Amino acid sequence: MDGPSGTGKSTVSRRLAGACAAAYLDTGAMYRALTLAVLRAGLDGADPAAERIALGAVPNLQSVVDPDAPRILLSGEDVEAEIRGPAVTAAVSAVSAVPAVRAALVARQRTIVADAVVDGGIVVEGRDIGSVVVPDAPLKVYLTASEHVRAARRGAQDRKAGRTGDIAVVLADVRRRDRLDSTRRTSPLQVASDAVVLDTDELSVDDVLAELLRLVRERG
Ligand code: C5P
C-alpha cells in the first residue's frame, strides 16, 4: 500500500491485515523512529551527521507487526506516540531522503516481509513498497486523495491524539512532505506501473476496505 499522507493508508492497511489474519508493517514508523534518534542526538534531519546516527540506530529498531497493536521500539523503548509528534514529522522527509538510510531500512523491511509471508502474509504500507521494497507483491495498491481532503483527515487525526491539528498548518505540512517525498532522488513516492490506483476522496474507510478485500479475493 503506497501513497502520500492523509489518504487513510494506515487505517485501511491495518483493517485489511486484521481481516486477512495477516501481519501489518508501517514502514513510515521506521523512518520516523530513526528520525527520533537523530533529533535525540541534538541534530536536525538535514545535518550531515544525521546519516551516521540514523544508520547506527537501525539495529535498535524493532517493528511489532500485530495489526491490532502495531508499534515500534527503539532500543526496547516504545516510541510510537513520540514519533507522531510535530518535531519528527517536520524532520522525517530529510532523513528518509538519505540513500544509505533507505538501503538499510529496505533490507530490514524485506526480511520482515519474507518472514511474514511464510506465516500467512503481510500488508506493508509506505511510499516505495510496490516500486522498490516488494516489486513482486501479488497486489499493489496506491491510495490517493486531494490535498485538502488529506489535510482535513490528518488534522482530525492530530486533534484526536491531543495535538493542535490546525488545518492551515497541516495543509502546509502535507504540501511540503509531498514535495520532498516525490522529488527525492532515491525511490521517490511514485505509482508502481502495475498498481491499482484508488482515489479515496469520495470513499469511506469501509468502502476502501470492501474494494481491497475484493481485490485480494480476485488475486487469490
Ligand atoms: O507514512 P508516514 O507519514 O508516517 O511516513 C513518514 C515519512 O517517512 C514520509 O513523509 C516519508 O518521508 C517517509 N517514508 C518513506 N518511505 C516509506 C515510508 C515513509 O520515505 N516507505
XYZ file of N, CA and C and ligand atoms in Angstrom:
681
model
N 0.856 -1.169 0.000
C 0.000 0.000 0.000
C 0.894 1.220 0.000
N 0.837 1.982 -1.068
C 1.629 3.199 -1.141
C 0.705 4.400 -1.277
N 1.277 5.560 -1.052
C 0.525 6.797 -1.245
C 1.003 7.857 -0.296
N 0.599 9.092 -0.552
C 1.015 10.183 0.330
C 0.271 10.147 1.666
N 0.609 11.064 2.569
C -0.025 11.048 3.891
C -1.468 11.555 3.807
N -2.290 11.048 4.722
C -3.668 11.526 4.804
C -4.640 10.849 3.850
N -4.214 9.756 3.225
C -5.115 9.051 2.307
C -5.912 7.966 3.038
N -5.621 7.782 4.320
C -6.283 6.719 5.076
C -5.542 5.399 4.980
N -4.327 5.469 4.457
C -3.494 4.269 4.248
C -3.330 3.410 5.491
N -2.972 4.069 6.613
C -2.703 3.285 7.833
C -3.962 2.593 8.321
N -5.058 3.339 8.362
C -6.311 2.768 8.870
C -6.744 1.576 8.022
N -6.758 1.757 6.709
C -7.251 0.651 5.874
C -6.245 -0.501 5.829
N -4.954 -0.178 5.893
C -3.955 -1.261 5.858
C -4.089 -2.151 7.094
N -4.260 -1.505 8.244
C -4.421 -2.286 9.489
C -5.673 -3.135 9.439
N -6.762 -2.510 8.974
C -8.022 -3.274 8.935
C -7.953 -4.398 7.912
N -7.280 -4.144 6.803
C -7.139 -5.201 5.790
C -6.329 -6.363 6.362
N -5.233 -6.020 7.047
C -4.395 -7.078 7.637
C -5.214 -7.883 8.654
N -5.982 -7.169 9.502
C -6.817 -7.857 10.501
C -7.811 -8.790 9.831
N -8.458 -8.287 8.760
C -9.485 -9.078 8.072
C -8.886 -10.309 7.385
N -7.619 -10.230 7.006
C -6.974 -11.354 6.286
C -6.104 -12.195 7.228
N -6.149 -11.909 8.531
C -5.278 -12.596 9.513
C -3.816 -12.509 9.073
N -3.438 -11.348 8.564
C -2.063 -11.138 8.110
C -1.342 -10.191 9.076
N -0.036 -10.073 8.909
C 0.736 -9.105 9.688
C 0.606 -7.730 9.031
N 1.071 -6.699 9.730
C 0.971 -5.331 9.214
C 2.267 -4.595 9.532
N 2.886 -4.042 8.501
C 4.133 -3.283 8.707
C 3.962 -1.851 8.227
N 4.198 -0.922 9.147
C 4.162 0.506 8.844
C 5.602 0.967 8.631
N 6.023 1.096 7.364
C 7.423 1.458 7.118
C 7.699 2.919 7.459
N 6.643 3.754 7.407
C 6.822 5.159 7.802
C 7.289 5.257 9.252
N 6.771 4.360 10.106
C 7.171 4.370 11.517
C 8.668 4.103 11.665
N 9.217 3.300 10.759
C 10.661 3.002 10.830
C 11.469 4.266 10.510
N 11.068 4.992 9.444
C 11.768 6.246 9.124
C 11.578 7.262 10.249
N 10.394 7.270 10.837
C 10.133 8.206 11.937
C 10.994 7.868 13.158
N 11.146 6.602 13.479
C 11.929 6.220 14.663
C 13.408 6.580 14.481
N 13.930 6.395 13.261
C 15.321 6.801 13.021
C 15.465 8.317 13.142
N 14.432 9.026 12.681
C 14.443 10.496 12.789
C 14.445 10.912 14.263
N 13.683 10.193 15.072
C 13.680 10.484 16.511
C 15.084 10.307 17.096
N 15.772 9.255 16.677
C 17.143 9.030 17.173
C 18.046 10.202 16.787
N 17.864 10.712 15.571
C 18.664 11.865 15.106
C 18.363 13.096 15.963
N 17.078 13.345 16.198
C 16.694 14.524 16.999
C 17.194 14.392 18.433
N 17.124 13.181 18.977
C 17.595 12.973 20.354
C 19.104 13.171 20.468
N 19.802 13.003 19.322
C 21.255 13.245 19.335
C 21.557 14.736 19.191
N 20.496 15.562 19.146
C 20.676 17.008 19.090
C 20.908 17.535 17.682
N 20.583 16.717 16.672
C 20.800 17.142 15.282
C 19.456 17.402 14.616
N 19.469 18.206 13.532
C 18.231 18.250 12.751
C 18.389 17.294 11.563
N 17.259 17.028 10.888
C 17.259 15.976 9.866
C 18.270 16.202 8.753
N 18.549 17.468 8.442
C 19.411 17.776 7.292
C 20.887 17.859 7.677
N 21.209 17.666 8.950
C 22.607 17.737 9.397
C 23.425 16.620 8.733
N 24.626 16.911 8.237
C 25.435 15.859 7.598
C 25.715 14.670 8.527
N 25.720 14.910 9.849
C 25.982 13.810 10.785
C 24.732 12.954 11.038
N 23.584 13.377 10.495
C 22.333 12.646 10.755
C 22.420 11.220 10.195
N 23.079 11.064 9.061
C 23.173 9.740 8.423
C 23.826 8.718 9.358
N 24.931 9.135 9.989
C 25.655 8.213 10.875
C 24.773 7.808 12.061
N 24.095 8.796 12.652
C 23.231 8.500 13.808
C 22.077 7.583 13.376
N 21.475 7.905 12.233
C 20.328 7.104 11.771
C 20.767 5.667 11.486
N 21.890 5.522 10.790
C 22.353 4.160 10.472
C 22.708 3.388 11.737
N 23.280 4.091 12.704
C 23.635 3.445 13.979
C 22.405 2.945 14.721
N 21.259 3.601 14.483
C 20.037 3.226 15.205
C 19.282 2.073 14.532
N 19.633 1.772 13.275
C 18.872 0.728 12.557
C 18.822 -0.610 13.327
N 19.965 -1.099 13.864
C 19.894 -2.392 14.575
C 19.044 -2.334 15.847
N 18.757 -1.104 16.342
C 17.981 -0.967 17.584
C 16.473 -0.887 17.341
N 16.085 -0.945 16.073
C 14.649 -0.860 15.748
C 13.999 -2.227 15.855
N 12.786 -2.220 16.375
C 12.018 -3.462 16.351
C 10.573 -3.127 15.996
N 10.101 -3.669 14.888
C 8.724 -3.411 14.461
C 7.832 -4.537 14.959
N 6.771 -4.161 15.678
C 5.790 -5.166 16.121
C 4.676 -5.165 15.074
N 4.529 -6.285 14.359
C 3.681 -6.306 13.158
C 2.265 -6.841 13.414
N 1.790 -6.679 14.649
C 0.445 -7.106 15.012
C -0.541 -6.002 14.583
N -1.488 -6.282 13.653
C -2.378 -5.208 13.191
C -3.283 -4.661 14.289
N -3.482 -5.406 15.385
C -4.314 -4.903 16.488
C -3.541 -3.937 17.376
N -2.233 -4.055 17.417
C -1.422 -3.171 18.274
C -0.047 -2.964 17.651
N -0.005 -2.354 16.451
C 1.300 -2.157 15.810
C 2.091 -1.093 16.562
N 3.360 -1.297 16.724
C 4.183 -0.275 17.377
C 5.632 -0.493 17.020
N 6.415 0.515 17.311
C 7.828 0.400 17.010
C 8.635 0.674 18.264
N 9.675 -0.134 18.464
C 10.535 0.019 19.631
C 11.904 0.499 19.162
N 12.489 1.405 19.940
C 13.840 1.893 19.672
C 14.652 1.550 20.924
N 15.604 0.668 20.777
C 16.363 0.136 21.927
C 15.411 -0.339 23.019
N 14.341 -1.006 22.628
C 13.405 -1.581 23.596
C 12.351 -0.616 24.103
N 12.481 0.683 23.789
C 11.504 1.679 24.269
C 10.394 1.859 23.238
N 9.147 1.817 23.684
C 8.017 2.036 22.780
C 7.949 3.534 22.454
N 8.254 3.904 21.201
C 8.296 5.323 20.826
C 7.132 5.689 19.900
N 6.125 4.834 19.870
C 5.003 5.004 18.946
C 4.373 6.410 19.068
N 4.128 6.891 20.288
C 3.473 8.198 20.434
C 4.421 9.330 20.029
N 5.662 9.232 20.470
C 6.608 10.333 20.222
C 6.907 10.529 18.727
N 6.930 9.440 17.969
C 7.281 9.584 16.544
C 6.173 10.250 15.724
N 4.975 10.384 16.305
C 3.871 11.026 15.568
C 3.831 12.526 15.811
N 4.676 13.042 16.705
C 4.656 14.465 17.072
C 5.234 15.361 15.991
N 5.055 16.697 16.150
C 5.451 17.651 15.111
C 6.955 17.694 14.830
N 7.787 17.450 15.841
C 9.240 17.551 15.612
C 9.698 16.467 14.640
N 9.253 15.240 14.871
C 9.631 14.129 13.984
C 8.987 14.335 12.606
N 7.718 14.739 12.587
C 7.028 14.934 11.303
C 7.758 15.982 10.450
N 8.275 17.026 11.095
C 8.966 18.083 10.341
C 10.299 17.601 9.776
N 10.954 16.660 10.458
C 12.322 16.274 10.071
C 12.395 14.981 9.257
N 11.309 14.204 9.235
C 11.413 12.835 8.691
C 11.725 12.790 7.198
N 11.220 13.734 6.414
C 11.463 13.656 4.964
C 12.944 13.840 4.645
N 13.640 14.655 5.432
C 15.080 14.856 5.196
C 15.839 13.572 5.507
N 15.507 12.925 6.615
C 16.212 11.689 6.986
C 15.898 10.580 5.976
N 14.643 10.510 5.549
C 14.257 9.411 4.648
C 14.777 9.630 3.227
N 15.327 10.803 2.942
C 15.898 11.044 1.604
C 17.347 10.575 1.504
N 17.954 10.173 2.626
C 19.371 9.770 2.608
C 19.482 8.343 2.035
N 20.178 8.167 0.892
C 20.199 6.854 0.229
C 20.638 5.697 1.134
N 21.666 5.901 1.975
C 22.150 4.800 2.824
C 21.101 4.408 3.869
N 20.353 5.391 4.338
C 19.285 5.114 5.312
C 18.200 4.282 4.635
N 17.834 4.669 3.415
C 16.812 3.911 2.689
C 17.295 2.476 2.433
N 18.530 2.341 2.004
C 19.045 0.994 1.704
C 18.967 0.112 2.949
N 19.353 0.666 4.105
C 19.356 -0.129 5.343
C 17.930 -0.525 5.733
N 16.997 0.418 5.601
C 15.620 0.081 6.008
C 14.941 -0.841 4.998
N 15.221 -0.649 3.728
C 14.620 -1.551 2.728
C 15.068 -2.992 3.000
N 16.348 -3.170 3.343
C 16.845 -4.526 3.650
C 16.087 -5.099 4.852
N 15.896 -4.289 5.912
C 15.140 -4.749 7.089
C 13.708 -5.109 6.713
N 13.111 -4.241 5.902
C 11.706 -4.459 5.517
C 11.557 -5.753 4.708
N 12.522 -6.026 3.842
C 12.428 -7.261 3.037
C 12.540 -8.498 3.923
N 13.372 -8.426 4.944
C 13.489 -9.560 5.875
C 12.168 -9.782 6.605
N 11.560 -8.685 7.078
C 10.281 -8.803 7.800
C 9.213 -9.400 6.875
N 9.200 -8.936 5.627
C 8.209 -9.437 4.658
C 8.436 -10.927 4.396
N 9.694 -11.310 4.189
C 9.988 -12.720 3.882
C 9.540 -13.619 5.037
N 9.789 -13.199 6.284
C 9.364 -13.987 7.452
C 7.852 -14.082 7.515
N 7.171 -12.946 7.269
C 5.711 -12.917 7.422
C 5.017 -13.703 6.321
N 5.602 -13.736 5.140
C 4.968 -14.452 4.030
C 4.857 -15.940 4.371
N 5.882 -16.456 5.048
C 5.865 -17.860 5.473
C 4.740 -18.076 6.495
N 4.469 -17.034 7.300
C 3.498 -17.141 8.396
C 2.068 -16.751 8.033
N 1.757 -16.487 6.776
C 0.366 -16.165 6.443
C 0.140 -14.801 5.836
N 1.193 -14.117 5.447
C 1.025 -12.889 4.668
C 1.213 -11.611 5.454
N 1.295 -10.518 4.730
C 1.555 -9.225 5.361
C 1.037 -8.096 4.476
N 0.521 -7.067 5.132
C 0.174 -5.820 4.451
C 1.256 -4.816 4.835
N 1.898 -4.241 3.833
C 3.005 -3.307 4.091
C 2.613 -1.946 3.539
N 2.756 -0.910 4.354
C 2.406 0.420 3.849
C 3.604 1.352 3.857
N 3.639 2.254 2.861
C 4.736 3.209 2.791
C 4.636 4.096 1.576
N 5.801 4.374 0.981
C 5.839 5.240 -0.201
C 6.451 4.517 -1.405
N 7.250 3.477 -1.139
C 8.035 2.816 -2.196
C 7.888 1.301 -2.112
N 6.769 0.839 -1.554
C 6.634 -0.603 -1.322
C 6.479 -1.358 -2.649
N 5.538 -0.908 -3.489
C 5.335 -1.587 -4.762
C 6.462 -1.343 -5.754
N 7.098 -0.183 -5.659
C 8.127 0.165 -6.651
C 9.505 -0.381 -6.279
N 9.822 -0.492 -4.987
C 11.192 -0.854 -4.578
C 11.246 -2.029 -3.589
N 10.473 -1.941 -2.504
C 10.654 -2.906 -1.404
C 10.180 -4.302 -1.813
N 8.964 -4.389 -2.360
C 8.413 -5.699 -2.751
C 7.879 -5.609 -4.185
N 8.785 -5.494 -5.164
C 8.309 -5.293 -6.543
C 7.490 -6.468 -7.076
N 7.624 -7.662 -6.432
C 6.843 -8.817 -6.903
C 5.620 -9.084 -6.015
N 5.161 -8.055 -5.289
C 3.975 -8.240 -4.439
C 2.781 -8.668 -5.295
N 1.967 -9.622 -4.793
C 0.829 -10.088 -5.592
C -0.242 -9.009 -5.772
N -0.319 -8.064 -4.864
C -1.277 -6.962 -5.024
C -0.612 -5.661 -4.587
N -0.645 -4.675 -5.464
C -0.093 -3.345 -5.150
C -1.217 -2.334 -5.272
N -1.387 -1.541 -4.232
C -2.428 -0.517 -4.269
C -1.789 0.829 -3.985
N -2.189 1.820 -4.736
C -1.732 3.191 -4.498
C -2.960 4.008 -4.117
N -2.979 4.489 -2.874
C -4.110 5.295 -2.410
C -3.797 6.760 -2.635
N -4.780 7.485 -3.126
C -4.574 8.904 -3.331
C -5.829 9.658 -2.882
N -5.713 10.979 -2.725
C -6.848 11.848 -2.407
C -6.360 13.279 -2.610
N -7.281 14.214 -2.771
C -6.872 15.604 -2.979
C -6.183 16.120 -1.713
N -5.335 17.134 -1.866
C -4.549 17.567 -0.697
C -5.443 18.161 0.389
N -6.558 18.787 0.022
C -7.430 19.366 1.053
C -8.100 18.263 1.876
N -8.530 17.223 1.214
C -9.137 16.093 1.942
C -8.093 15.454 2.845
N -6.878 15.298 2.335
C -5.818 14.678 3.134
C -5.465 15.534 4.349
N -5.413 16.856 4.149
C -5.093 17.746 5.274
C -6.205 17.682 6.322
N -7.467 17.637 5.869
C -8.591 17.575 6.813
C -8.518 16.284 7.626
N -8.191 15.170 6.966
C -8.109 13.868 7.676
C -6.952 13.884 8.671
N -5.820 14.389 8.232
C -4.637 14.447 9.092
C -4.912 15.337 10.312
N -5.592 16.481 10.068
C -5.922 17.402 11.164
C -6.827 16.726 12.185
N -7.835 15.992 11.692
C -8.760 15.304 12.598
C -8.009 14.259 13.415
N -7.091 13.564 12.762
C -6.275 12.544 13.444
C -5.417 13.189 14.544
N -4.812 14.333 14.219
C -3.972 15.051 15.192
C -4.804 15.489 16.403
N -5.996 16.040 16.131
C -6.825 16.520 17.244
C -7.244 15.357 18.135
N -7.534 14.222 17.508
C -7.926 13.034 18.276
C -6.779 12.601 19.199
N -5.545 12.788 18.711
C -4.376 12.386 19.507
C -3.930 13.495 20.456
N -4.748 14.584 20.554
C -4.434 15.643 21.515
C -3.465 16.693 20.994
N -3.183 16.653 19.670
C -2.318 17.694 19.115
C -3.185 18.772 18.469
N -2.576 19.918 18.078
C -3.360 21.068 17.620
C -4.239 20.743 16.415
N -3.654 20.232 15.366
C -4.444 19.852 14.201
C -5.008 21.031 13.429
N -4.349 22.198 13.507
C -4.790 23.375 12.765
C -4.678 23.093 11.254
N -5.794 23.271 10.517
C -5.841 22.833 9.117
C -4.797 23.539 8.239
N -4.614 24.861 8.448
C -3.652 25.589 7.606
C -2.242 25.036 7.810
N -1.904 24.745 9.068
C -0.568 24.216 9.375
C -0.426 22.810 8.789
N -1.473 21.986 8.960
C -1.419 20.611 8.457
C -1.318 20.608 6.929
N -2.086 21.494 6.269
C -2.050 21.565 4.807
C -0.641 21.948 4.331
N -0.031 22.907 5.008
C 1.329 23.323 4.630
C 2.290 22.149 4.793
N 2.107 21.367 5.859
C 3.000 20.220 6.092
C 2.772 19.124 5.043
N 1.504 18.881 4.710
C 1.176 17.866 3.690
C 1.837 18.247 2.367
N 1.736 19.534 2.001
C 2.330 20.007 0.726
C 3.848 19.877 0.761
N 4.438 20.263 1.883
C 5.902 20.228 1.999
C 6.403 18.791 1.900
N 5.758 17.874 2.647
C 6.224 16.477 2.624
C 5.986 15.829 1.259
N 4.839 16.141 0.626
C 4.575 15.608 -0.725
C 5.702 16.016 -1.663
N 6.073 17.304 -1.579
C 7.099 17.804 -2.497
C 8.421 17.089 -2.234
N 8.818 17.018 -0.965
C 10.103 16.381 -0.629
C 10.078 14.891 -0.972
N 8.991 14.203 -0.637
C 8.926 12.750 -0.849
C 8.855 12.400 -2.344
N 8.254 13.298 -3.144
C 8.104 12.989 -4.574
C 9.324 13.394 -5.391
N 10.145 14.285 -4.863
C 11.257 14.794 -5.677
C 12.616 14.258 -5.236
N 12.658 13.448 -4.146
C 13.974 12.950 -3.736
C 14.523 12.004 -4.803
N 15.845 11.888 -4.826
C 16.475 11.109 -5.905
C 16.305 9.607 -5.702
N 16.397 9.153 -4.446
C 16.321 7.709 -4.204
C 14.889 7.306 -3.881
N 14.360 6.374 -4.646
C 12.999 5.846 -4.505
C 11.966 6.878 -4.049
N 11.686 7.850 -4.919
C 10.649 8.830 -4.578
C 9.263 8.183 -4.546
N 8.332 8.880 -3.899
C 6.936 8.435 -3.916
C 6.474 8.387 -5.364
N 6.066 7.210 -5.815
C 5.584 7.094 -7.190
C 4.627 5.914 -7.294
N 3.808 5.946 -8.336
C 2.845 4.860 -8.532
C 3.561 3.738 -9.281
N 3.604 2.535 -8.702
C 4.193 1.393 -9.422
C 3.363 1.150 -10.683
N 4.030 0.731 -11.757
C 3.330 0.632 -13.045
C 2.165 -0.352 -12.976
N 2.271 -1.371 -12.107
C 1.206 -2.379 -12.031
C 0.338 -2.218 -10.778
N 0.301 -0.997 -10.209
C -0.524 -0.787 -9.010
C -1.958 -0.434 -9.389
N -2.890 -0.822 -8.514
C -4.279 -0.390 -8.651
C -4.369 0.953 -7.935
N -4.829 2.000 -8.626
C -4.913 3.327 -8.009
C -6.332 3.562 -7.502
N -6.449 3.893 -6.206
C -7.766 4.166 -5.621
C -7.789 5.604 -5.126
N -8.688 6.407 -5.674
C -8.860 7.776 -5.197
C -9.890 7.733 -4.063
N -9.485 8.139 -2.861
C -10.354 7.947 -1.688
C -11.136 9.196 -1.306
N -11.098 10.255 -2.158
C -11.823 11.490 -1.826
C -13.271 11.231 -1.432
N -13.930 10.400 -2.233
C -15.372 10.182 -2.042
C -15.649 8.848 -1.352
N -14.611 8.187 -0.865
C -14.811 6.838 -0.302
C -14.604 6.838 1.214
N -15.484 6.133 1.924
C -15.283 5.961 3.358
C -14.247 4.855 3.572
N -13.777 4.721 4.821
C -12.845 3.640 5.139
C -13.471 2.288 4.799
N -14.771 2.138 5.115
C -15.447 0.864 4.817
C -15.491 0.595 3.308
N -15.726 1.660 2.522
C -15.756 1.497 1.054
C -14.390 1.009 0.558
N -13.322 1.655 1.049
C -11.969 1.298 0.584
C -11.664 -0.142 0.987
N -12.012 -0.482 2.235
C -11.732 -1.833 2.719
C -12.472 -2.878 1.871
N -13.721 -2.588 1.544
C -14.504 -3.534 0.733
C -13.826 -3.744 -0.622
N -13.352 -2.651 -1.216
C -12.692 -2.754 -2.528
C -11.377 -3.541 -2.395
N -10.646 -3.307 -1.324
C -9.374 -4.023 -1.128
C -9.624 -5.519 -0.935
N -10.648 -5.847 -0.156
C -10.945 -7.268 0.071
C -11.358 -7.937 -1.234
N -12.078 -7.180 -2.063
C -12.468 -7.720 -3.369
C -11.210 -8.003 -4.213
N -10.272 -7.060 -4.185
C -9.035 -7.236 -4.961
C -8.221 -8.421 -4.443
N -8.162 -8.567 -3.109
C -7.411 -9.685 -2.520
C -8.030 -11.012 -2.976
N -9.363 -11.094 -2.917
C -10.047 -12.340 -3.333
C -9.786 -12.621 -4.810
N -9.856 -11.558 -5.609
C -9.653 -11.690 -7.055
C -8.267 -12.229 -7.378
N -7.262 -11.797 -6.567
C -5.885 -12.257 -6.833
C -5.601 -13.627 -6.209
N -6.589 -14.153 -5.489
C -6.408 -15.467 -4.899
C -5.499 -15.414 -3.703
O 3.613 7.272 6.464
P 4.195 8.368 7.292
O 3.547 9.711 7.039
O 4.271 8.050 8.739
O 5.709 8.472 6.780
C 6.573 9.443 7.307
C 7.636 9.800 6.281
O 8.518 8.689 6.103
C 7.153 10.165 4.894
O 6.797 11.532 4.777
C 8.371 9.831 4.033
O 9.308 10.890 4.076
C 8.996 8.661 4.774
N 8.699 7.354 4.187
C 9.445 6.940 3.105
N 9.281 5.688 2.593
C 8.384 4.852 3.124
C 7.591 5.246 4.225
C 7.742 6.526 4.720
O 10.266 7.702 2.614
N 8.273 3.615 2.625
